[in-house]
mmCIF file of C-alpha atoms in Angstrom:
data_model
loop_
_atom_site.group_PDB
_atom_site.id
_atom_site.type_symbol
_atom_site.label_atom_id
_atom_site.label_comp_id
_atom_site.label_asym_id
_atom_site.label_seq_id
_atom_site.Cartn_x
_atom_site.Cartn_y
_atom_site.Cartn_z
ATOM 1 C CA MET A 1 184.513 194.426 -35.881
ATOM 2 C CA ASN A 2 183.232 194.543 -32.255
ATOM 3 C CA LEU A 3 180.763 191.688 -33.078
ATOM 4 C CA LEU A 4 183.441 189.525 -34.709
ATOM 5 C CA LYS A 5 185.492 189.975 -31.518
ATOM 6 C CA ALA A 6 182.636 188.849 -29.397
ATOM 7 C CA LEU A 7 182.175 185.737 -31.233
ATOM 8 C CA THR A 8 184.444 182.552 -30.666
ATOM 9 C CA PRO A 9 185.812 180.674 -33.369
ATOM 10 C CA SER A 10 183.129 177.768 -33.161
ATOM 11 C CA GLN A 11 180.672 180.573 -33.193
ATOM 12 C CA LYS A 12 181.819 182.156 -36.523
ATOM 13 C CA LYS A 13 182.066 178.648 -38.125
ATOM 14 C CA ASN A 14 178.593 177.853 -37.383
ATOM 15 C CA LEU A 15 177.273 181.068 -38.226
ATOM 16 C CA ILE A 16 179.082 181.063 -41.739
ATOM 17 C CA VAL A 17 177.777 177.501 -42.663
ATOM 18 C CA LEU A 18 174.396 178.233 -41.165
ATOM 19 C CA GLY A 19 174.328 181.500 -43.314
ATOM 20 C CA LEU A 20 175.106 180.011 -46.502
ATOM 21 C CA SER A 21 172.483 177.172 -45.862
ATOM 22 C CA GLY A 22 169.824 180.050 -45.376
ATOM 23 C CA LEU A 23 171.024 181.636 -48.399
ATOM 24 C CA LEU A 24 170.661 178.388 -50.604
ATOM 25 C CA PHE A 25 167.129 177.665 -49.094
ATOM 26 C CA TRP A 26 165.873 180.886 -49.901
ATOM 27 C CA VAL A 27 166.929 180.731 -53.555
ATOM 28 C CA SER A 28 165.598 177.064 -53.994
ATOM 29 C CA LEU A 29 162.582 178.286 -52.480
ATOM 30 C CA THR A 30 161.958 181.543 -54.158
ATOM 31 C CA SER A 31 163.241 180.335 -57.604
ATOM 32 C CA LEU A 32 159.640 178.615 -58.155
ATOM 33 C CA LEU A 33 157.524 181.661 -56.805
ATOM 34 C CA PRO A 34 157.275 183.422 -60.419
ATOM 35 C CA THR A 35 157.543 179.849 -62.240
ATOM 36 C CA LEU A 36 155.504 177.342 -60.593
ATOM 37 C CA PRO A 37 152.091 179.055 -61.296
ATOM 38 C CA ALA A 38 153.160 179.149 -65.012
ATOM 39 C CA TYR A 39 154.259 175.270 -64.919
ATOM 40 C CA ILE A 40 150.691 174.631 -63.527
ATOM 41 C CA ALA A 41 149.074 176.556 -66.295
ATOM 42 C CA ASP A 42 151.209 175.097 -68.950
ATOM 43 C CA ILE A 43 150.071 171.528 -67.729
ATOM 44 C CA GLY A 44 146.338 172.433 -68.284
ATOM 45 C CA GLY A 45 145.611 173.594 -64.731
ATOM 46 C CA THR A 46 143.019 176.448 -64.370
ATOM 47 C CA ASN A 47 143.020 179.778 -62.465
ATOM 48 C CA HIS A 48 140.942 178.285 -59.768
ATOM 49 C CA GLN A 49 143.360 174.980 -59.631
ATOM 50 C CA ILE A 50 146.589 177.389 -59.941
ATOM 51 C CA GLY A 51 145.329 179.139 -56.640
ATOM 52 C CA LEU A 52 144.794 175.975 -54.919
ATOM 53 C CA VAL A 53 147.992 174.351 -55.645
ATOM 54 C CA MET A 54 149.893 177.591 -54.714
ATOM 55 C CA GLY A 55 147.598 178.044 -51.732
ATOM 56 C CA SER A 56 148.105 174.532 -50.404
ATOM 57 C CA PHE A 57 151.526 175.581 -49.322
ATOM 58 C CA ALA A 58 150.017 176.984 -46.364
ATOM 59 C CA ILE A 59 148.801 173.712 -45.087
ATOM 60 C CA GLY A 60 152.183 172.173 -44.275
ATOM 61 C CA LEU A 61 153.195 175.433 -42.905
ATOM 62 C CA LEU A 62 150.209 175.761 -40.304
ATOM 63 C CA LEU A 63 150.169 172.491 -39.313
ATOM 64 C CA PHE A 64 153.763 171.695 -38.688
ATOM 65 C CA ARG A 65 154.966 174.983 -37.599
ATOM 66 C CA ALA A 66 154.291 174.166 -33.654
ATOM 67 C CA GLN A 67 155.324 170.790 -33.773
ATOM 68 C CA LEU A 68 158.708 171.689 -35.297
ATOM 69 C CA GLY A 69 159.095 174.257 -32.732
ATOM 70 C CA LYS A 70 158.712 171.660 -29.903
ATOM 71 C CA ILE A 71 161.313 169.407 -31.849
ATOM 72 C CA SER A 72 163.521 172.440 -32.100
ATOM 73 C CA ASP A 73 163.296 172.932 -28.143
ATOM 74 C CA GLN A 74 163.248 169.081 -26.893
ATOM 75 C CA ARG A 75 165.625 167.598 -29.481
ATOM 76 C CA SER A 76 167.828 169.796 -31.898
ATOM 77 C CA ARG A 77 167.797 173.075 -33.493
ATOM 78 C CA LYS A 78 170.048 171.516 -36.333
ATOM 79 C CA VAL A 79 167.332 168.446 -36.979
ATOM 80 C CA VAL A 80 164.965 170.945 -37.636
ATOM 81 C CA ILE A 81 167.256 172.932 -39.894
ATOM 82 C CA LEU A 82 168.051 169.575 -41.812
ATOM 83 C CA ILE A 83 164.413 168.859 -42.073
ATOM 84 C CA GLY A 84 163.709 172.163 -43.770
ATOM 85 C CA THR A 85 166.445 171.794 -46.420
ATOM 86 C CA PHE A 86 165.607 168.439 -47.091
ATOM 87 C CA VAL A 87 162.041 169.398 -47.735
ATOM 88 C CA VAL A 88 162.828 172.077 -50.055
ATOM 89 C CA GLY A 89 165.160 170.103 -51.997
ATOM 90 C CA THR A 90 162.831 167.256 -52.580
ATOM 91 C CA ALA A 91 159.520 169.166 -53.387
ATOM 92 C CA PRO A 92 160.925 170.420 -56.708
ATOM 93 C CA LEU A 93 161.771 166.667 -57.823
ATOM 94 C CA GLY A 94 158.009 165.916 -57.011
ATOM 95 C CA TYR A 95 156.820 168.587 -59.321
ATOM 96 C CA LEU A 96 159.125 167.645 -61.895
ATOM 97 C CA LEU A 97 157.834 164.047 -61.925
ATOM 98 C CA VAL A 98 153.840 164.733 -61.707
ATOM 99 C CA ASP A 99 151.192 166.370 -63.598
ATOM 100 C CA SER A 100 148.015 165.732 -61.968
ATOM 101 C CA ILE A 101 146.480 168.571 -59.648
ATOM 102 C CA PRO A 102 145.743 166.718 -56.689
ATOM 103 C CA LEU A 103 149.179 165.133 -56.461
ATOM 104 C CA LEU A 104 150.859 168.886 -57.007
ATOM 105 C CA ILE A 105 148.567 170.002 -54.282
ATOM 106 C CA ALA A 106 149.963 167.254 -52.159
ATOM 107 C CA ILE A 107 153.535 168.138 -53.005
ATOM 108 C CA ARG A 108 152.845 171.599 -52.496
ATOM 109 C CA ALA A 109 151.572 171.293 -49.026
ATOM 110 C CA PHE A 110 154.597 169.129 -48.187
ATOM 111 C CA HIS A 111 156.726 172.098 -49.649
ATOM 112 C CA GLY A 112 155.263 174.367 -46.911
ATOM 113 C CA ILE A 113 156.864 172.132 -44.153
ATOM 114 C CA SER A 114 160.166 173.447 -45.495
ATOM 115 C CA ILE A 115 159.578 177.041 -44.425
ATOM 116 C CA ALA A 116 158.149 175.894 -41.097
ATOM 117 C CA ALA A 117 161.019 173.870 -40.101
ATOM 118 C CA PHE A 118 163.949 176.012 -41.436
ATOM 119 C CA THR A 119 163.050 179.271 -40.351
ATOM 120 C CA THR A 120 162.166 177.933 -36.852
ATOM 121 C CA GLY A 121 165.658 176.184 -36.482
ATOM 122 C CA TYR A 122 167.651 178.827 -38.326
ATOM 123 C CA SER A 123 166.232 181.889 -35.894
ATOM 124 C CA THR A 124 166.390 179.936 -32.764
ATOM 125 C CA LEU A 125 170.104 178.922 -33.637
ATOM 126 C CA VAL A 126 171.150 182.315 -34.442
ATOM 127 C CA VAL A 127 169.846 183.548 -31.118
ATOM 128 C CA ASP A 128 171.607 180.503 -29.419
ATOM 129 C CA LEU A 129 174.805 181.574 -31.227
ATOM 130 C CA SER A 130 174.580 185.090 -30.429
ATOM 131 C CA PRO A 131 176.202 187.070 -27.718
ATOM 132 C CA PRO A 132 173.308 188.610 -25.656
ATOM 133 C CA GLU A 133 174.321 192.373 -25.653
ATOM 134 C CA LYS A 134 174.955 191.751 -29.652
ATOM 135 C CA ARG A 135 171.673 189.688 -30.255
ATOM 136 C CA GLY A 136 169.833 192.306 -32.334
ATOM 137 C CA GLU A 137 172.736 193.030 -34.510
ATOM 138 C CA LEU A 138 173.441 189.533 -35.341
ATOM 139 C CA ILE A 139 169.686 188.614 -35.986
ATOM 140 C CA GLY A 140 169.781 191.511 -38.200
ATOM 141 C CA TYR A 141 172.725 190.620 -40.383
ATOM 142 C CA MET A 142 172.009 186.727 -40.252
ATOM 143 C CA SER A 143 168.355 187.820 -41.510
ATOM 144 C CA LEU A 144 169.760 189.382 -44.888
ATOM 145 C CA VAL A 145 169.592 186.092 -46.307
ATOM 146 C CA VAL A 146 166.132 186.530 -46.838
ATOM 147 C CA PRO A 147 166.053 189.691 -49.274
ATOM 148 C CA ILE A 148 169.096 188.401 -50.937
ATOM 149 C CA GLY A 149 167.259 185.199 -51.503
ATOM 150 C CA LEU A 150 164.349 187.035 -52.638
ATOM 151 C CA ALA A 151 166.350 189.090 -54.989
ATOM 152 C CA LEU A 152 168.660 186.010 -56.391
ATOM 153 C CA GLY A 153 165.769 183.266 -56.547
ATOM 154 C CA PRO A 154 163.087 184.381 -58.604
ATOM 155 C CA ALA A 155 165.222 185.869 -61.184
ATOM 156 C CA LEU A 156 167.277 182.717 -61.463
ATOM 157 C CA GLY A 157 164.103 180.934 -61.704
ATOM 158 C CA GLY A 158 162.772 183.099 -64.447
ATOM 159 C CA TYR A 159 165.977 183.041 -66.465
ATOM 160 C CA LEU A 160 166.106 179.001 -66.463
ATOM 161 C CA GLN A 161 162.257 178.772 -67.084
ATOM 162 C CA GLU A 162 162.825 180.698 -70.217
ATOM 163 C CA GLY A 163 166.230 179.621 -71.444
ATOM 164 C CA VAL A 164 166.510 175.901 -70.507
ATOM 165 C CA GLY A 165 162.941 175.043 -69.536
ATOM 166 C CA TYR A 166 161.266 173.319 -66.269
ATOM 167 C CA GLU A 167 163.331 170.227 -66.001
ATOM 168 C CA VAL A 168 166.394 172.014 -65.494
ATOM 169 C CA LEU A 169 164.670 174.745 -63.341
ATOM 170 C CA PHE A 170 162.975 172.044 -60.974
ATOM 171 C CA THR A 171 166.697 170.282 -60.796
ATOM 172 C CA VAL A 172 168.472 173.467 -59.944
ATOM 173 C CA SER A 173 166.100 174.184 -57.232
ATOM 174 C CA ALA A 174 166.425 170.645 -55.750
ATOM 175 C CA ALA A 175 170.123 170.911 -55.773
ATOM 176 C CA ALA A 176 170.203 174.474 -53.949
ATOM 177 C CA GLY A 177 168.044 172.729 -51.438
ATOM 178 C CA TYR A 178 170.382 169.901 -51.069
ATOM 179 C CA LEU A 179 173.402 171.957 -51.165
ATOM 180 C CA GLY A 180 171.740 173.895 -48.292
ATOM 181 C CA LEU A 181 171.335 170.419 -46.346
ATOM 182 C CA LEU A 182 175.163 169.783 -46.561
ATOM 183 C CA PHE A 183 176.105 173.002 -45.101
ATOM 184 C CA GLY A 184 173.589 172.381 -42.683
ATOM 185 C CA SER A 185 175.075 169.174 -41.765
ATOM 186 C CA GLN A 186 178.171 170.949 -41.074
ATOM 187 C CA ILE A 187 176.679 172.788 -37.917
ATOM 188 C CA THR A 188 178.001 171.846 -34.532
ATOM 189 C CA GLU A 189 175.283 172.309 -32.024
ATOM 190 C CA ALA A 190 176.218 172.041 -28.215
ATOM 191 C CA ARG A 191 173.650 169.941 -26.423
ATOM 192 C CA GLN A 192 171.159 172.005 -24.318
ATOM 193 C CA ASP A 193 169.772 171.172 -20.999
ATOM 194 C CA TYR A 194 166.258 171.179 -21.304
ATOM 195 C CA GLN A 195 165.521 170.745 -17.540
ATOM 196 C CA ASN A 196 165.894 174.378 -16.408
ATOM 197 C CA GLU A 197 163.192 175.454 -14.428
ATOM 198 C CA LYS A 198 160.745 178.115 -15.033
ATOM 199 C CA ASP A 199 157.898 179.217 -12.854
ATOM 200 C CA GLY A 200 158.435 176.224 -10.754
ATOM 201 C CA LYS A 201 158.264 173.621 -13.507
ATOM 202 C CA PRO A 202 160.469 172.623 -16.594
ATOM 203 C CA ALA A 203 159.144 175.148 -19.542
ATOM 204 C CA SER A 204 159.307 172.415 -21.832
ATOM 205 C CA GLN A 205 156.009 171.004 -20.384
ATOM 206 C CA GLU A 206 154.093 174.397 -20.718
ATOM 207 C CA GLY A 207 151.114 173.766 -23.112
ATOM 208 C CA PHE A 208 150.329 175.398 -26.351
ATOM 209 C CA TRP A 209 147.355 177.610 -25.249
ATOM 210 C CA GLN A 210 149.158 178.389 -21.780
ATOM 211 C CA MET A 211 152.267 179.888 -23.961
ATOM 212 C CA LEU A 212 150.055 181.345 -26.401
ATOM 213 C CA VAL A 213 148.008 183.484 -24.235
ATOM 214 C CA SER A 214 150.683 184.422 -21.641
ATOM 215 C CA PRO A 215 151.321 188.466 -22.088
ATOM 216 C CA ARG A 216 154.595 188.233 -23.474
ATOM 217 C CA ILE A 217 153.487 186.245 -26.333
ATOM 218 C CA ARG A 218 149.882 187.021 -27.169
ATOM 219 C CA THR A 219 150.422 190.842 -28.285
ATOM 220 C CA PRO A 220 153.314 189.891 -30.763
ATOM 221 C CA ALA A 221 151.350 187.183 -32.258
ATOM 222 C CA MET A 222 148.055 189.330 -32.445
ATOM 223 C CA VAL A 223 150.038 191.952 -34.356
ATOM 224 C CA LEU A 224 152.042 189.512 -36.537
ATOM 225 C CA PHE A 225 148.815 188.133 -37.481
ATOM 226 C CA ILE A 226 147.092 191.281 -38.535
ATOM 227 C CA VAL A 227 150.269 192.303 -40.306
ATOM 228 C CA GLY A 228 150.129 188.990 -42.019
ATOM 229 C CA LEU A 229 146.646 189.516 -43.431
ATOM 230 C CA VAL A 230 148.102 193.031 -44.713
ATOM 231 C CA PHE A 231 151.154 191.442 -46.070
ATOM 232 C CA GLY A 232 148.992 188.518 -47.673
ATOM 233 C CA THR A 233 146.496 191.041 -49.323
ATOM 234 C CA LEU A 234 149.589 193.055 -50.743
ATOM 235 C CA THR A 235 151.344 190.036 -52.552
ATOM 236 C CA THR A 236 148.213 188.435 -53.641
ATOM 237 C CA PHE A 237 146.267 191.327 -55.044
ATOM 238 C CA LEU A 238 148.587 194.105 -56.070
ATOM 239 C CA PRO A 239 149.145 192.853 -59.825
ATOM 240 C CA LEU A 240 145.373 192.769 -59.991
ATOM 241 C CA TYR A 241 145.197 196.348 -58.615
ATOM 242 C CA VAL A 242 147.816 197.878 -60.709
ATOM 243 C CA ARG A 243 145.946 196.061 -64.089
ATOM 244 C CA GLU A 244 142.488 197.620 -62.781
ATOM 245 C CA LEU A 245 143.855 201.043 -62.051
ATOM 246 C CA GLY A 246 145.258 200.781 -65.779
ATOM 247 C CA ILE A 247 148.622 202.314 -64.755
ATOM 248 C CA ASP A 248 151.896 201.424 -66.708
ATOM 249 C CA PHE A 249 153.568 199.969 -63.875
ATOM 250 C CA ASN A 250 155.247 196.579 -63.589
ATOM 251 C CA PRO A 251 154.453 195.016 -60.090
ATOM 252 C CA GLY A 252 157.678 193.093 -60.345
ATOM 253 C CA LEU A 253 159.454 196.633 -59.731
ATOM 254 C CA TYR A 254 157.385 197.077 -56.608
ATOM 255 C CA TYR A 255 158.837 193.788 -55.163
ATOM 256 C CA THR A 256 162.325 194.545 -56.337
ATOM 257 C CA THR A 257 162.273 197.959 -54.561
ATOM 258 C CA SER A 258 160.764 196.301 -51.486
ATOM 259 C CA ALA A 259 163.640 193.916 -51.301
ATOM 260 C CA VAL A 260 166.199 196.519 -51.667
ATOM 261 C CA ALA A 261 164.582 198.695 -48.610
ATOM 262 C CA SER A 262 164.417 195.602 -46.802
ATOM 263 C CA PHE A 263 167.923 194.672 -47.026
ATOM 264 C CA ALA A 264 169.197 198.285 -46.100
ATOM 265 C CA MET A 265 166.973 198.534 -42.895
ATOM 266 C CA ARG A 266 167.951 194.819 -41.730
ATOM 267 C CA ILE A 267 171.954 196.055 -41.725
ATOM 268 C CA PHE A 268 171.307 199.089 -39.428
ATOM 269 C CA VAL A 269 168.163 198.334 -37.308
ATOM 270 C CA GLY A 270 169.414 195.066 -35.347
ATOM 271 C CA ARG A 271 172.501 197.037 -33.949
ATOM 272 C CA ALA A 272 170.514 199.965 -32.795
ATOM 273 C CA SER A 273 168.044 197.941 -31.142
ATOM 274 C CA ASP A 274 170.887 196.659 -28.894
ATOM 275 C CA TYR A 275 171.107 200.214 -27.724
ATOM 276 C CA TYR A 276 167.394 201.442 -27.767
ATOM 277 C CA GLY A 277 165.473 198.532 -27.170
ATOM 278 C CA ARG A 278 163.190 196.445 -29.362
ATOM 279 C CA GLY A 279 159.714 198.681 -29.194
ATOM 280 C CA VAL A 280 160.695 201.772 -30.949
ATOM 281 C CA PHE A 281 161.633 199.951 -33.662
ATOM 282 C CA ILE A 282 158.517 197.630 -34.143
ATOM 283 C CA THR A 283 156.746 200.693 -33.708
ATOM 284 C CA MET A 284 158.435 202.376 -36.594
ATOM 285 C CA SER A 285 157.818 199.527 -38.715
ATOM 286 C CA LEU A 286 154.560 199.204 -37.957
ATOM 287 C CA THR A 287 154.003 202.893 -38.740
ATOM 288 C CA LEU A 288 155.862 202.487 -42.189
ATOM 289 C CA TYR A 289 153.459 199.618 -43.136
ATOM 290 C CA THR A 290 150.471 202.040 -42.368
ATOM 291 C CA VAL A 291 152.126 204.670 -44.573
ATOM 292 C CA ALA A 292 152.814 202.071 -47.148
ATOM 293 C CA MET A 293 149.096 200.835 -47.256
ATOM 294 C CA SER A 294 147.687 204.460 -47.504
ATOM 295 C CA LEU A 295 149.986 205.213 -50.400
ATOM 296 C CA LEU A 296 148.608 202.302 -51.887
ATOM 297 C CA ALA A 297 145.121 203.015 -51.286
ATOM 298 C CA THR A 298 145.210 206.299 -53.010
ATOM 299 C CA ALA A 299 147.615 205.377 -55.502
ATOM 300 C CA ASN A 300 147.051 206.843 -59.040
ATOM 301 C CA ALA A 301 150.847 206.863 -60.475
ATOM 302 C CA PRO A 302 153.825 204.823 -60.891
ATOM 303 C CA ILE A 303 155.687 207.091 -58.311
ATOM 304 C CA GLU A 304 153.262 206.274 -55.595
ATOM 305 C CA PHE A 305 153.725 202.673 -56.068
ATOM 306 C CA VAL A 306 157.716 202.965 -55.685
ATOM 307 C CA MET A 307 157.001 205.206 -52.298
ATOM 308 C CA ALA A 308 154.768 202.581 -51.030
ATOM 309 C CA ALA A 309 157.264 199.708 -52.040
ATOM 310 C CA ILE A 310 160.140 201.685 -49.806
ATOM 311 C CA ALA A 311 158.063 202.064 -46.923
ATOM 312 C CA GLN A 312 156.843 198.613 -46.886
ATOM 313 C CA GLY A 313 160.136 197.193 -47.353
ATOM 314 C CA ALA A 314 161.666 198.974 -44.587
ATOM 315 C CA GLY A 315 158.749 198.292 -42.239
ATOM 316 C CA GLY A 316 158.968 194.334 -43.162
ATOM 317 C CA GLY A 317 162.802 194.622 -42.714
ATOM 318 C CA THR A 318 162.481 195.907 -39.659
ATOM 319 C CA LEU A 319 159.757 193.982 -38.095
ATOM 320 C CA ILE A 320 160.461 190.310 -38.560
ATOM 321 C CA PRO A 321 163.949 190.813 -37.011
ATOM 322 C CA MET A 322 162.721 193.146 -34.532
ATOM 323 C CA MET A 323 160.071 190.391 -33.401
ATOM 324 C CA ILE A 324 162.634 187.491 -33.446
ATOM 325 C CA ALA A 325 164.754 189.390 -31.434
ATOM 326 C CA LEU A 326 161.754 190.614 -28.873
ATOM 327 C CA MET A 327 160.907 186.762 -28.512
ATOM 328 C CA SER A 328 164.306 185.650 -27.691
ATOM 329 C CA ASP A 329 164.227 188.607 -25.242
ATOM 330 C CA ARG A 330 161.160 186.985 -23.564
ATOM 331 C CA SER A 331 162.064 183.384 -23.697
ATOM 332 C CA THR A 332 164.412 180.887 -22.130
ATOM 333 C CA THR A 333 166.694 178.666 -24.313
ATOM 334 C CA GLU A 334 164.619 175.403 -23.757
ATOM 335 C CA GLU A 335 161.484 177.122 -24.831
ATOM 336 C CA ARG A 336 162.684 179.395 -27.540
ATOM 337 C CA GLY A 337 161.859 177.287 -30.584
ATOM 338 C CA ARG A 338 158.004 177.020 -29.569
ATOM 339 C CA ILE A 339 157.625 180.492 -28.625
ATOM 340 C CA TYR A 340 159.017 181.650 -31.958
ATOM 341 C CA ALA A 341 156.855 179.329 -33.807
ATOM 342 C CA LEU A 342 153.800 180.637 -31.845
ATOM 343 C CA SER A 343 154.419 184.164 -32.720
ATOM 344 C CA ILE A 344 155.741 183.924 -36.216
ATOM 345 C CA GLY A 345 152.695 181.311 -36.845
ATOM 346 C CA GLY A 346 150.572 184.230 -36.247
ATOM 347 C CA PHE A 347 151.796 185.874 -39.377
ATOM 348 C CA ASP A 348 151.771 182.348 -41.275
ATOM 349 C CA LEU A 349 148.168 182.287 -40.497
ATOM 350 C CA GLY A 350 147.284 186.054 -41.456
ATOM 351 C CA ILE A 351 148.835 185.347 -44.712
ATOM 352 C CA ALA A 352 146.975 181.961 -45.345
ATOM 353 C CA LEU A 353 143.642 183.466 -44.624
ATOM 354 C CA ALA A 354 144.112 186.722 -46.664
ATOM 355 C CA GLY A 355 143.718 185.409 -49.945
ATOM 356 C CA PRO A 356 140.338 183.385 -49.350
ATOM 357 C CA GLY A 357 139.384 185.764 -46.447
ATOM 358 C CA LEU A 358 139.707 189.126 -47.912
ATOM 359 C CA GLY A 359 139.452 187.999 -51.557
ATOM 360 C CA ALA A 360 135.810 187.303 -50.703
ATOM 361 C CA LEU A 361 135.544 190.911 -50.264
ATOM 362 C CA ALA A 362 137.194 192.040 -53.758
ATOM 363 C CA ASP A 363 133.675 191.747 -55.484
ATOM 364 C CA ILE A 364 131.976 194.103 -53.031
ATOM 365 C CA LEU A 365 134.848 196.590 -52.140
ATOM 366 C CA GLY A 366 137.069 196.227 -55.385
ATOM 367 C CA TYR A 367 140.817 196.068 -54.900
ATOM 368 C CA ARG A 368 141.055 199.784 -53.941
ATOM 369 C CA GLY A 369 139.051 199.009 -51.159
ATOM 370 C CA LEU A 370 140.800 195.991 -50.065
ATOM 371 C CA PHE A 371 143.749 198.212 -49.834
ATOM 372 C CA ILE A 372 141.808 200.750 -47.980
ATOM 373 C CA LEU A 373 141.028 197.896 -45.523
ATOM 374 C CA GLY A 374 144.552 197.244 -45.383
ATOM 375 C CA VAL A 375 145.139 200.773 -44.084
ATOM 376 C CA THR A 376 142.635 199.818 -41.155
ATOM 377 C CA LEU A 377 144.383 196.852 -40.434
ATOM 378 C CA ALA A 378 147.982 198.324 -40.269
ATOM 379 C CA ALA A 379 146.637 200.879 -38.141
ATOM 380 C CA LEU A 380 145.029 198.440 -35.816
ATOM 381 C CA ALA A 381 148.148 196.503 -35.268
ATOM 382 C CA LEU A 382 149.950 199.780 -34.476
ATOM 383 C CA MET A 383 147.391 200.873 -31.815
ATOM 384 C CA ILE A 384 147.702 197.208 -30.334
ATOM 385 C CA PHE A 385 151.243 197.453 -30.166
ATOM 386 C CA LEU A 386 151.330 200.981 -28.652
ATOM 387 C CA THR A 387 148.771 200.192 -25.890
ATOM 388 C CA ARG A 388 149.414 196.025 -25.253
ATOM 389 C CA SER A 389 152.881 195.448 -25.422
ATOM 390 C CA SER A 390 153.549 195.600 -21.877
ATOM 391 C CA LYS A 391 151.810 195.261 -18.465
ATOM 392 C CA ASN A 392 149.393 198.433 -19.131
ATOM 393 C CA ILE A 393 148.739 201.206 -21.348
ATOM 394 C CA SER A 394 151.240 203.626 -19.979
ATOM 395 C CA HIS A 395 154.125 201.159 -19.455
ATOM 396 C CA SER A 396 153.464 199.815 -22.912
ATOM 397 C CA LEU A 397 153.343 203.387 -24.419
ATOM 398 C CA ARG A 398 156.756 204.042 -22.916
ATOM 399 C CA PHE A 399 158.155 200.572 -23.977
ATOM 400 C CA ALA A 400 156.725 201.267 -27.746
ATOM 401 C CA LEU A 401 158.464 204.729 -27.817
ATOM 402 C CA GLY A 402 161.744 203.325 -26.580
ATOM 403 C CA ARG A 403 161.453 205.092 -23.160
ATOM 404 C CA GLU A 404 161.275 202.024 -20.885
ATOM 405 C CA LYS A 405 162.750 198.649 -21.027
ATOM 406 C CA ASP A 406 161.039 195.511 -21.941
ATOM 407 C CA ALA A 407 159.111 194.297 -18.730
ATOM 408 C CA TYR A 408 158.460 190.635 -19.969
ATOM 409 C CA ARG A 409 162.611 190.363 -20.863
ATOM 410 C CA ILE A 410 163.873 187.194 -19.101
#
C-alpha cells in the first residue's frame, strides 16, 4: 500500500503494461525450452546438433548485450524493450519455416538477441520508474514475471507439443511475443537528459573497459560470471547427473521447486533491502548457492535434490534482483543501461561457457565431480564479494554483512 502511494498514475500505468509485456515475453521464450530440443531431434538432428542449435542462443546474447545497453542509454529504454519483444515473437516463426540445422543455428542466435534487449530495457526502465527509497521493493515485485513465466511457459509448451503439435506451439509462442510487443508499445517514456556530467565528462562517453574495470562494477561482474558458471553447470548437467546416480527423481521437479522458492524470495527481499542494504542479501544468496551445490555434490536421495532446489531457488531469486538494485544504486540514469548490460553480461558469459568449458571435464571428473567443482566456484564467489565489494577488506566485510552503507552508491 505504501508503495502504491509513492507512485504517480503515470508510473502505475507504465509499470502495469511493462509487467504484462514482461510476463508475455518470458512465457514466449520459455515455452520452447523443453520443446525445441525435441523438435530438432524430430527433424533428424543428432545430439551434437541439438547442442549446437541450443548453445547458439548465447551468440546473439553475448554479441549484442553491450550495444543494446548503449542504445538504452543514448536513445530509449522503450526502443530496446520493443526490439526484445519483436525478436522473441519473430524467432518462433523462423523455427516453423526451416528444417536445416545451419539455418536453425542462425535463428537461435537471432533469438538470443531477445533476452539481451528485453532484460536490459526492462530492468533499467523499472529502476527509472522507481522512487529511490522504494527501489529494491519495486525491483523485487517487477522481477516476479521471471519465475511466473518460467512456471507457465514450459508447461504450456509441453502441453501444446503433445496435444496439437509444433505448428500451433510455435504460433502461440510467436503470438505471446507479439502481444508483449503490443503492451510494450503502450509505455510512455519521459525523455532523459544524457548530458549530465560525471567526473568532469558526460558519462555516456565512458569506454567499455573503463567502465568494466571500475571498482563499482568489476566485483559484481566477476561474482555474476562465477555464479553463471555454477548455474550453467546446474541447468546443463543436472538431468545427466540424476540419471548417472540411478535415483528415482524427475529433474523437472527440481526446476519447479526452484522456481517456487525464487518467487517466494523475490516478494520479500526487495523491500527488506531498502532498509538493510543490498550487501547482506547478496551475501545470503551466495551462501545459499554454496549450500545448494554442496547438497547436490553429496546427494544420494530425492529429498536432497529437493532441499538443494529450495536453497538454489532462494539464492537465485535473491541474487539477480539484488544485483540489479546494487547496479542501479551505483549508476546514474544516463549510464544505467550499459552498466546493467556489463554486470549481467558476466552472468551470461558464465552460462555460455559452462556447457562446453566444464562439460569437457565431465569425462575426467564425472558428473559428481562437476558439482563438487560447483561448490568451490560458489564459495569463491562468496569470498570475492565478502572481501572485494567495497574499498578494502574491512569495508567490504561490513558492507557484505549489512553493517555499512555502499561506498559506491551514487
